[in-house]
Amino acid sequence: NREFLLLQTLLENRSIVLSRDTLLTKVWGYDYMGETNIVDVYIYYLRSKIDDVFNERIIETVRGAGYIIK
């Protein structure tokens, strides 16, 4: 469920860099108290299901800023 929400959020904000904090708020909610690296873990899950299967980098990391789908 979180993977889908994360992918949906990235697609709804196509071509916009979303920070980890923004993704945490939009996908996990304001009251999430865990580690921010959970976003990285779920991005990895999505990449293994999307990017790796099609041999194309769809989800990109913008170093120091966040993630984007172009």
PDB file of C-alpha atoms in Angstrom:
ATOM      1  CA  ASN A   1       0.000   0.000   0.000  1.00  0.00           C
ATOM      2  CA  ARG A   2       2.783   2.481   0.844  1.00  0.00           C
ATOM      3  CA  GLU A   3       4.601   1.660  -2.379  1.00  0.00           C
ATOM      4  CA  PHE A   4       1.492   2.499  -4.378  1.00  0.00           C
ATOM      5  CA  LEU A   5       0.950   5.748  -2.461  1.00  0.00           C
ATOM      6  CA  LEU A   6       4.581   6.705  -2.988  1.00  0.00           C
ATOM      7  CA  LEU A   7       4.384   6.003  -6.721  1.00  0.00           C
ATOM      8  CA  GLN A   8       1.068   7.867  -6.960  1.00  0.00           C
ATOM      9  CA  THR A   9       2.545  10.889  -5.186  1.00  0.00           C
ATOM     10  CA  LEU A  10       5.573  10.933  -7.486  1.00  0.00           C
ATOM     11  CA  LEU A  11       3.361  10.643 -10.578  1.00  0.00           C
ATOM     12  CA  GLU A  12       0.959  13.356  -9.408  1.00  0.00           C
ATOM     13  CA  ASN A  13       3.984  15.652  -9.032  1.00  0.00           C
ATOM     14  CA  ARG A  14       5.707  14.603 -12.253  1.00  0.00           C
ATOM     15  CA  SER A  15       8.748  16.741 -13.109  1.00  0.00           C
ATOM     16  CA  ILE A  16       8.812  18.201  -9.582  1.00  0.00           C
ATOM     17  CA  VAL A  17      11.577  17.215  -7.175  1.00  0.00           C
ATOM     18  CA  LEU A  18      10.032  15.984  -3.925  1.00  0.00           C
ATOM     19  CA  SER A  19      12.166  15.960  -0.800  1.00  0.00           C
ATOM     20  CA  ARG A  20      12.191  13.067   1.630  1.00  0.00           C
ATOM     21  CA  ASP A  21      10.331  15.219   4.160  1.00  0.00           C
ATOM     22  CA  THR A  22       7.619  16.052   1.632  1.00  0.00           C
ATOM     23  CA  LEU A  23       7.234  12.393   0.698  1.00  0.00           C
ATOM     24  CA  LEU A  24       7.117  11.394   4.363  1.00  0.00           C
ATOM     25  CA  THR A  25       4.329  13.878   5.002  1.00  0.00           C
ATOM     26  CA  LYS A  26       2.311  12.995   1.901  1.00  0.00           C
ATOM     27  CA  VAL A  27       2.695   9.207   2.093  1.00  0.00           C
ATOM     28  CA  TRP A  28       3.236   8.372   5.759  1.00  0.00           C
ATOM     29  CA  GLY A  29       1.430  11.334   7.314  1.00  0.00           C
ATOM     30  CA  TYR A  30       2.243  14.208   9.627  1.00  0.00           C
ATOM     31  CA  ASP A  31       2.438  11.988  12.694  1.00  0.00           C
ATOM     32  CA  TYR A  32       5.096   9.576  11.356  1.00  0.00           C
ATOM     33  CA  MET A  33       7.823   9.254  13.981  1.00  0.00           C
ATOM     34  CA  GLY A  34      10.237   6.804  12.306  1.00  0.00           C
ATOM     35  CA  GLU A  35      13.425   7.279  10.355  1.00  0.00           C
ATOM     36  CA  THR A  36      13.496   9.370   7.170  1.00  0.00           C
ATOM     37  CA  ASN A  37      15.434   6.637   5.370  1.00  0.00           C
ATOM     38  CA  ILE A  38      12.152   4.721   5.049  1.00  0.00           C
ATOM     39  CA  VAL A  39      11.602   6.778   1.882  1.00  0.00           C
ATOM     40  CA  ASP A  40      14.902   5.485   0.466  1.00  0.00           C
ATOM     41  CA  VAL A  41      13.892   1.912   1.274  1.00  0.00           C
ATOM     42  CA  TYR A  42      10.547   2.249  -0.494  1.00  0.00           C
ATOM     43  CA  ILE A  43      12.163   3.989  -3.482  1.00  0.00           C
ATOM     44  CA  TYR A  44      14.448   0.950  -3.697  1.00  0.00           C
ATOM     45  CA  TYR A  45      11.400  -1.356  -3.686  1.00  0.00           C
ATOM     46  CA  LEU A  46       9.764   0.654  -6.470  1.00  0.00           C
ATOM     47  CA  ARG A  47      12.936   0.722  -8.533  1.00  0.00           C
ATOM     48  CA  SER A  48      13.299  -3.032  -8.253  1.00  0.00           C
ATOM     49  CA  LYS A  49       9.746  -3.430  -9.586  1.00  0.00           C
ATOM     50  CA  ILE A  50       9.745  -0.684 -12.235  1.00  0.00           C
ATOM     51  CA  ASP A  51      13.191   0.534 -13.241  1.00  0.00           C
ATOM     52  CA  ASP A  52      14.965  -2.814 -13.115  1.00  0.00           C
ATOM     53  CA  VAL A  53      12.232  -4.622 -15.065  1.00  0.00           C
ATOM     54  CA  PHE A  54      12.189  -2.133 -17.944  1.00  0.00           C
ATOM     55  CA  ASN A  55      15.943  -1.421 -17.857  1.00  0.00           C
ATOM     56  CA  GLU A  56      15.243   2.299 -17.740  1.00  0.00           C
ATOM     57  CA  ARG A  57      15.684   4.767 -14.897  1.00  0.00           C
ATOM     58  CA  ILE A  58      12.219   6.241 -14.353  1.00  0.00           C
ATOM     59  CA  ILE A  59      12.614   7.272 -10.724  1.00  0.00           C
ATOM     60  CA  GLU A  60      15.610   9.575 -10.433  1.00  0.00           C
ATOM     61  CA  THR A  61      17.504  10.768  -7.390  1.00  0.00           C
ATOM     62  CA  VAL A  62      18.288  14.471  -7.294  1.00  0.00           C
ATOM     63  CA  ARG A  63      21.279  14.553  -5.017  1.00  0.00           C
ATOM     64  CA  GLY A  64      20.704  16.646  -1.919  1.00  0.00           C
ATOM     65  CA  ALA A  65      17.113  17.400  -2.917  1.00  0.00           C
ATOM     66  CA  GLY A  66      14.964  14.282  -3.242  1.00  0.00           C
ATOM     67  CA  TYR A  67      13.298  12.212  -5.966  1.00  0.00           C
ATOM     68  CA  ILE A  68      11.602  12.906  -9.291  1.00  0.00           C
ATOM     69  CA  ILE A  69       9.787  11.120 -12.098  1.00  0.00           C
ATOM     70  CA  LYS A  70      10.292  12.907 -15.408  1.00  0.00           C
TER      71      LYS A  70
END
